Each structure stands twice: as structure tokens, then as C-alpha cells.
Amino acid sequence: MSAQKPRTLFDKIWDAHVVDTLPDGTALLYIDLHLTHEVTTPQAFDGLRAAGRGIRRPDATLGVIDHNIATDASRYTGIVDPESALQVATLEKNAAEFGMPLIPLLDERQGIVHVIGPELGRSLPGMTIVCGDSHTSTHGAMGALAFGIGTSEVEHVLATQTLLQKPAKNMLVSVDGNLAVGCSGKDIVLAIIGRIGTAGGTGHVIEYAGDAIRALDMAGRMTVCNMSIEGGARAGMVAPDQTTYDYIAKTPDGPKGAALARAMEWWKTLPTDDGAHFDTVLRLNAHEIAPQVTWGTNPEAVLPITGVVPNPAEVDDEAKRVQMERMVQYMGLTPGQRLQDLKVDVVFIGSCTNSRIEDIRMAAAIAKGRKVADGVRAMVVPGSGLVKKAAEAEGLDRILKEAGFEWREAGCSMCLGMNPDKLTPGQRSASTSNRNFEGRQGPGGRTHLLSPAMAAAAALAGHLADVRDYQPKETV
Amino acid sequence: MQAFTTLTGIAAPLPKANVDTDQIIPARFLKSISRAGFGKNLFANFRYNEDGSENPDFVLNQEPYRKAEVLIAFENFGCGSSREHAPWALLDFGIRCVIAPDFADIFHNNSFKNGILPVRLPKEVCAQLMEDAKMGPNARVTVDLEREVVVRPNGEEIPFKIDPLRRHLLLNGLDDIGQTMQHAPAIDSFEAKQKAAQPWLYA
């Protein structure tokens, strides 16, 4: 480890976690926090069982059930789908057998794994955090190195608390200046993916910096880091600052008193040194970012809401043209059509990208005193039981319900089409989730990704709409 | 894990970029608690019509590709979700090797851990292999990990490179947990040091 050479935030966390280095340069990296959920763990526990292994650090492991469960009242009466029920029961059984702490299904702390980690104060600056889920990049907003892993790696971490990793390249994305009215973290990250493409960050860890990132609250930073994987980067991170420390101070499980003071000494050494090397650099002007919406079937197919459906015939590259033609056809679009003219059937506000209290506040501010358009099903799914409770304490549930939104229980819900919340073929949704892949929200479903404020505006309008035309009637 | 040494078989052409893991195995099929049986739902949204019948236009529903052991695709294969069910579904179908210009990082990792070899080759070479694959039953391709070459149906050899450690593990079918366990003393001493310096990380 070279103390003199200027290092990035990523370099510092990496260096602090290398247990051993193999002859070919592969590092054995120590993992500080391992989050688990029901979908990507059953086969890992089977592997442990078969080899007679246990969990090395149960105190650094935390399980939660989020992907499979219903977000309506049926969660209290039992999971209807037998396969989902078995997967949930399997996690409960494995947690008991291996001594893994698990948040019970009906505990108020239950929620989406990437919401509860930061919220409980378990995800902290300087940590290495993994989970069998690609959106683990979310936790990088805390100033941590956090990335998604496969089930074989889940088993590896359970058994050894380490992973075999090659160092990633450093990428800096600096968003300078102030964000315009109507925009939030979601618009920033969609604009970034529109620029770099779905593979632009492959092999890299992205550090987000610049005034516009610094100005975001923790929820906004989590939204940005969450979608790093949609730009190909396994991890995204934001250096910790006073916003981070104030957030941690309010968490139930974060360090307190002398432990917090000691932790902060180390956290304050983490930000990237002046002159540290980045392999790739992208700079954006925040004020040039308009409210974003995706039109196609990957997150790179994104435009400002004022845009029109692109014309594949104008694309020279054959492979790109064929892909664009398929997107236009699958999404049921006509080249040249105004995005704002696209009628929506469903509006989904939720997911690990946008289901925190700040997101719900943004949606409620737009919805207050207005009504969801006829024929639109609009749902708000809080990211956790604690988010739900906080929103209800603020009266946000009432505002949303009065406007015609469904107010649901916490879970992954309509982000991924594996629980009862799904689109039916041909339905068009305005969704605050992270993936607009074909069939992601249900077979044949058509997804437009956007911010919570834009989603609320679409619900009111009955079509994709420019949130700048729906500014709050009064502050909530 | 099954070792991968050399493979000669049918290659299926999938001339698409950004094949995401939701396409490879949609989330509604991730509910199994075992590693087996995902093959029948590989590419389910393309392979089957809404009524459950086979879509005859999809390559894996056509002869000889029903028995494909190699898949040829374009850029950013395996992007999106980290689900290891994607390589499990490929493997269960019978595919042991995917050739593409590049792969998303998590899928790339997951493949090696399941005895699937992801081979990166330049786009124009993939396009050539795609044309070979379209030739049908005689268009068999050989993938030799020992020598790190792909052999085209016409005998032409195309070299590729695989990370030496990964190549070693795959050639020998080794589970890397066992290997890591040999570093237990180093992990113990790391933990002791970290616990002293950062006690808030320990319960």
C-alpha cells in the first residue's frame, strides 16, 4: 500500500479490505456487511450444508424478505403462491439453522433490502457491502464500496466473509452546477446512463461528485448509486460528508457516542485525494438536465420528457437500427410521436430506486389536491415498514389516497414481475423502478422509467407528462 | 463444478446486443430453491407464445439449435440483474460456452462459477461466428480452453485470452471456497486488526 500516492475513495476502501493477494493479483477482499434475501440464497445455503460449512460472521450478515411478498393485505394472511411461500419459508428455515439474523416478515423494519440497510444504520461509510442483488450499488451512497454478487459468491461470503476480486477501474462522474426545477436524483442518473450507455461503466466503480451530487439528500444519492449497474458499473459511490453523518446519527443501529466519534475520524479520511487518478471521467452540467423518461427497453433509451420517439430509419449502424426497431415495436410506439402523448395504464412509485420517504414526499407534493386520471391504476409502495410509518405520520398516505393512489405495504412489488404486482401484456406503465427491459414488470408489459414527481404527474395526466406543468399547489 | 476443457458442438446464433438476465430467465421463474430445472424457461419470453406453445421463430426452437452447446451473441451479454439463475438456465439447457464481444461483469463472474466459459472476441469475429452458426448442423465450433482457441467450422483457429486463475479453476472444475479456506489464518488476523481499529463493525 503506497501512502504517498493520491488515492480515490474506492482505492482507500479497497486497500483497507485486502486480506491477501494471490500471485496473479486477485485480491481476497474482506466483506463487512452481507445482506441477503430469499431469491438468491437458497442454493447458497444448500452448498454450505453439503460441505458442512457455517456462516463465519452472523453478526455481519442480515436477511430480509422482499422480492416475493404481496404488498396488499394478503401478506398478513399468508403468501398465496406456493413457490413464493416455499422460498420465503426456506430463508426462514436457513436463518434459524445457520444462526443468521433475519428481519421477520411482519416486523415493522421489514422492507426492500437496499432501503433497510442504510435506514437501519447497518450500511456505513468505508464498508464493503455485498448482496445477491445487482442493486446493492445503492449502498455506495453512504460512502461504501457496495456491489451485487451471484449465488456462488453469496455462499463464498457466508463461508469465508471474503470474496476473490480483481480491482476495478476508477470512473469519475461529476455533475456540476445546480439541478433545475422538476428534477431529482433519478433525472441525473438517467441522463448519465443516456450518455455512457448500458455498458459504459463495465469494469469500473463510479464515484459521483460535483455540486449537484453534494446537494442531493441521502435518498437522492441512493437513487443515483442504485442505477450505476444500469450503466454497467457494479458499484457507484458518493464520498461521505455532513449530509451522510447527519443521516447516520438518526439511524437506530448506527454507531453512537464515542463509537460514532471514532468512526467519523476514519470516515473523514475517505474522500478522494486531490490528484488521484481516474481511468475515465465524465462531466455533466446539472442545469442542462431536463426531466427524463425512457422510451425503449433498456435504460440507455432515455430522453427529456419534451422529446419524441426516435426514428430507427435514421440510424446507420445495422445492429443498432434492428435493436431500435424492436424497441419501437415492443413498446407500441410510432417514430416522431411525442412522449407526452403516451397514455399510461399503470403508475408505480416504489422499488429500491425510489421508495424512500423523500421520494414519497416528492410524489405527494405533486399529487396534493389533484386526482389520478380515470382509467389509471396508480400505486405507491413504500420501501420499508419504517418508511410507511413515517409517511403516515406526515399524512402523506392520506394525500395520496385522496388523490386516488393505492397505498401499499413494503416490498419490491411491481419492479420485477415475480410477486402478485405485475403488468398484463400490452399495459403501459410509468414507473420509478430501475429496469425497462422487455417483460421486466410482467410479460408483454411496457415500462417507462422516470422520477417519483414525474410518475405522479403521469398519474394525474393519464399520460406521460412534464412535471414542470404540475408544480405543487402548496407545499406539503 | 463440472470442469471445462474442450467442447465441440452446435453454436446457436443470437444476433442481439444487451441480452439482459431478465431475458435469459424472467423473474417469475426464479422461485425454485434448487439449481436444477431452469433450462425449460431459458429465454422463456422469446421461446414460448402467450398460450405456452413454442415460438417456431426463436432459434432455440429450431433444429439443430435445440441441442446447442455454444451461444453466439453481441455486446454486453448478461447485463442487468445479478441472478445466477441465468447461467444455471443456460447450463441446464446444455449451453457451456457463450461467445460475445463483451459481457456484463456479474454475469461474467457467475458463468465461471458454474463451469460456463464466456469468451470475449472482437465484434467482427463474433459476426463471422454468427454467420458460421447460421449454416446449421455442420457448423460445429470447437472451444478449447487448454489452448485458448476457438476453431471455426473451416478449421481456422481464433485465439482468445482468459484470466489465468479463472482458467485454472475452470480447467480443473475447482470450487474456490476450498481455495479461500486455505487463507483462514490471514482472514483471522485481518479480523483481529479490524476489530481493534473499527469496533463498531463487530457485534
GROMACS .gro file of C-alpha atoms in nm, chain A residues 162-338:
model
  177
  162THR     CA    1  -1.436  -1.267   0.182
  163LEU     CA    2  -1.454  -1.257  -0.196
  164LEU     CA    3  -1.194  -1.313  -0.466
  165GLN     CA    4  -1.190  -0.991  -0.664
  166LYS     CA    5  -0.983  -0.813  -0.926
  167PRO     CA    6  -0.957  -0.438  -0.863
  168ALA     CA    7  -1.197  -0.228  -1.070
  169LYS     CA    8  -1.108   0.080  -1.270
  170ASN     CA    9  -1.194   0.422  -1.128
  171MET     CA   10  -1.453   0.635  -1.307
  172LEU     CA   11  -1.548   0.987  -1.205
  173VAL     CA   12  -1.887   1.128  -1.295
  174SER     CA   13  -1.904   1.490  -1.189
  175VAL     CA   14  -2.239   1.667  -1.207
  176ASP     CA   15  -2.165   2.036  -1.172
  177GLY     CA   16  -2.393   2.331  -1.103
  178ASN     CA   17  -2.750   2.329  -0.979
  179LEU     CA   18  -3.028   2.097  -1.077
  180ALA     CA   19  -3.326   2.260  -1.250
  181VAL     CA   20  -3.680   2.275  -1.108
  182GLY     CA   21  -3.868   1.948  -1.152
  183CYS     CA   22  -3.552   1.734  -1.150
  184SER     CA   23  -3.413   1.499  -0.887
  185GLY     CA   24  -3.154   1.223  -0.847
  186LYS     CA   25  -3.347   0.999  -1.088
  187ASP     CA   26  -3.316   1.252  -1.369
  188ILE     CA   27  -2.943   1.284  -1.302
  189VAL     CA   28  -2.877   0.912  -1.321
  190LEU     CA   29  -3.100   0.857  -1.626
  191ALA     CA   30  -2.916   1.140  -1.802
  192ILE     CA   31  -2.582   0.981  -1.710
  193ILE     CA   32  -2.688   0.640  -1.846
  194GLY     CA   33  -2.815   0.811  -2.161
  195ARG     CA   34  -2.463   0.949  -2.205
  196ILE     CA   35  -2.247   0.647  -2.114
  197GLY     CA   36  -2.480   0.368  -2.232
  198THR     CA   37  -2.570   0.042  -2.060
  199ALA     CA   38  -2.211  -0.084  -2.075
  200GLY     CA   39  -2.031   0.249  -2.027
  201GLY     CA   40  -1.933   0.165  -1.671
  202THR     CA   41  -1.840  -0.202  -1.724
  203GLY     CA   42  -1.527  -0.289  -1.525
  204HIS     CA   43  -1.548   0.039  -1.332
  205VAL     CA   44  -1.659   0.169  -0.998
  206ILE     CA   45  -1.822   0.509  -1.044
  207GLU     CA   46  -1.763   0.790  -0.798
  208TYR     CA   47  -2.032   1.058  -0.828
  209ALA     CA   48  -1.915   1.406  -0.740
  210GLY     CA   49  -1.988   1.771  -0.812
  211ASP     CA   50  -2.219   2.034  -0.667
  212ALA     CA   51  -2.539   1.870  -0.784
  213ILE     CA   52  -2.448   1.540  -0.613
  214ARG     CA   53  -2.337   1.718  -0.294
  215ALA     CA   54  -2.671   1.900  -0.290
  216LEU     CA   55  -2.870   1.574  -0.300
  217ASP     CA   56  -3.010   1.429   0.020
  218MET     CA   57  -2.918   1.070   0.105
  219ALA     CA   58  -3.225   0.931  -0.073
  220GLY     CA   59  -3.128   1.116  -0.391
  221ARG     CA   60  -2.772   0.985  -0.369
  222MET     CA   61  -2.908   0.633  -0.319
  223THR     CA   62  -3.121   0.669  -0.633
  224VAL     CA   63  -2.813   0.771  -0.832
  225CYS     CA   64  -2.590   0.495  -0.694
  226ASN     CA   65  -2.870   0.238  -0.729
  227MET     CA   66  -2.875   0.270  -1.107
  228SER     CA   67  -2.496   0.251  -1.152
  229ILE     CA   68  -2.545  -0.111  -1.258
  230GLU     CA   69  -2.777   0.004  -1.539
  231GLY     CA   70  -2.474   0.185  -1.675
  232GLY     CA   71  -2.269  -0.135  -1.640
  233ALA     CA   72  -2.080  -0.036  -1.321
  234ARG     CA   73  -2.105  -0.287  -1.039
  235ALA     CA   74  -2.068  -0.011  -0.783
  236GLY     CA   75  -2.134   0.359  -0.755
  237MET     CA   76  -2.033   0.572  -0.461
  238VAL     CA   77  -2.052   0.919  -0.311
  239ALA     CA   78  -1.790   1.040  -0.062
  240PRO     CA   79  -1.933   1.081   0.288
  241ASP     CA   80  -1.993   1.435   0.412
  242GLN     CA   81  -2.201   1.615   0.674
  243THR     CA   82  -2.522   1.506   0.497
  244THR     CA   83  -2.410   1.144   0.544
  245TYR     CA   84  -2.313   1.190   0.909
  246ASP     CA   85  -2.641   1.365   0.996
  247TYR     CA   86  -2.831   1.079   0.832
  248ILE     CA   87  -2.637   0.812   1.024
  249ALA     CA   88  -2.686   0.991   1.356
  250LYS     CA   89  -3.062   0.936   1.322
  251THR     CA   90  -3.046   0.563   1.242
  252PRO     CA   91  -3.140   0.305   1.506
  253ASP     CA   92  -2.841   0.071   1.465
  254GLY     CA   93  -2.566   0.315   1.358
  255PRO     CA   94  -2.274   0.379   1.594
  256LYS     CA   95  -2.345   0.621   1.876
  257GLY     CA   96  -2.144   0.841   2.113
  258ALA     CA   97  -1.777   0.756   2.137
  259ALA     CA   98  -1.805   0.486   1.872
  260LEU     CA   99  -1.954   0.737   1.627
  261ALA     CA  100  -1.681   0.990   1.702
  262ARG     CA  101  -1.416   0.727   1.642
  263ALA     CA  102  -1.585   0.607   1.324
  264MET     CA  103  -1.607   0.963   1.193
  265GLU     CA  104  -1.233   1.008   1.232
  266TRP     CA  105  -1.183   0.728   0.979
  267TRP     CA  106  -1.474   0.829   0.757
  268LYS     CA  107  -1.330   1.179   0.720
  269THR     CA  108  -1.014   1.032   0.568
  270LEU     CA  109  -1.210   0.855   0.294
  271PRO     CA  110  -1.284   1.124   0.032
  272THR     CA  111  -1.072   1.107  -0.283
  273ASP     CA  112  -0.736   1.282  -0.255
  274ASP     CA  113  -0.656   1.575  -0.480
  275GLY     CA  114  -0.472   1.447  -0.785
  276ALA     CA  115  -0.596   1.089  -0.756
  277HIS     CA  116  -0.616   0.910  -1.089
  278PHE     CA  117  -0.944   0.825  -1.260
  279ASP     CA  118  -0.932   0.598  -1.564
  280THR     CA  119  -1.249   0.751  -1.707
  281VAL     CA  120  -1.402   1.093  -1.643
  282LEU     CA  121  -1.743   1.232  -1.740
  283ARG     CA  122  -1.864   1.581  -1.657
  284LEU     CA  123  -2.223   1.698  -1.690
  285ASN     CA  124  -2.387   2.031  -1.627
  286ALA     CA  125  -2.679   1.979  -1.390
  287HIS     CA  126  -2.873   2.275  -1.527
  288GLU     CA  127  -2.880   2.112  -1.872
  289ILE     CA  128  -3.066   1.809  -1.735
  290ALA     CA  129  -3.442   1.818  -1.802
  291PRO     CA  130  -3.692   1.571  -1.651
  292GLN     CA  131  -3.606   1.235  -1.809
  293VAL     CA  132  -3.815   0.942  -1.926
  294THR     CA  133  -3.714   0.620  -2.101
  295TRP     CA  134  -3.889   0.533  -2.426
  296GLY     CA  135  -3.725   0.196  -2.511
  297THR     CA  136  -3.635  -0.132  -2.346
  298ASN     CA  137  -3.306  -0.053  -2.182
  299PRO     CA  138  -3.228   0.242  -1.955
  300GLU     CA  139  -2.997   0.399  -2.212
  301ALA     CA  140  -3.301   0.461  -2.436
  302VAL     CA  141  -3.387   0.779  -2.248
  303LEU     CA  142  -3.490   1.131  -2.349
  304PRO     CA  143  -3.609   1.456  -2.195
  305ILE     CA  144  -3.988   1.447  -2.150
  306THR     CA  145  -4.015   1.712  -2.423
  307GLY     CA  146  -3.870   1.463  -2.674
  308VAL     CA  147  -4.025   1.247  -2.945
  309VAL     CA  148  -3.989   0.875  -3.022
  310PRO     CA  149  -3.674   0.840  -3.234
  311ASN     CA  150  -3.683   0.705  -3.586
  312PRO     CA  151  -3.483   0.383  -3.641
  313ALA     CA  152  -3.464   0.459  -4.014
  314GLU     CA  153  -3.228   0.745  -3.931
  315VAL     CA  154  -2.975   0.510  -3.767
  316ASP     CA  155  -2.687   0.395  -3.990
  317ASP     CA  156  -2.546   0.108  -3.782
  318GLU     CA  157  -2.746  -0.201  -3.873
  319ALA     CA  158  -2.734  -0.377  -3.536
  320LYS     CA  159  -2.840  -0.057  -3.359
  321ARG     CA  160  -3.117   0.003  -3.611
  322VAL     CA  161  -3.254  -0.350  -3.567
  323GLN     CA  162  -3.245  -0.311  -3.189
  324MET     CA  163  -3.423   0.025  -3.209
  325GLU     CA  164  -3.689  -0.113  -3.445
  326ARG     CA  165  -3.754  -0.393  -3.196
  327MET     CA  166  -3.782  -0.141  -2.911
  328VAL     CA  167  -4.027   0.079  -3.102
  329GLN     CA  168  -4.237  -0.224  -3.195
  330TYR     CA  169  -4.231  -0.383  -2.847
  331MET     CA  170  -4.318  -0.054  -2.680
  332GLY     CA  171  -4.606   0.007  -2.923
  333LEU     CA  172  -4.468   0.340  -3.045
  334THR     CA  173  -4.458   0.540  -3.366
  335PRO     CA  174  -4.142   0.729  -3.462
  336GLY     CA  175  -4.192   1.102  -3.419
  337GLN     CA  176  -4.468   1.057  -3.160
  338ARG     CA  177  -4.446   1.300  -2.866
   0.00000   0.00000   0.00000
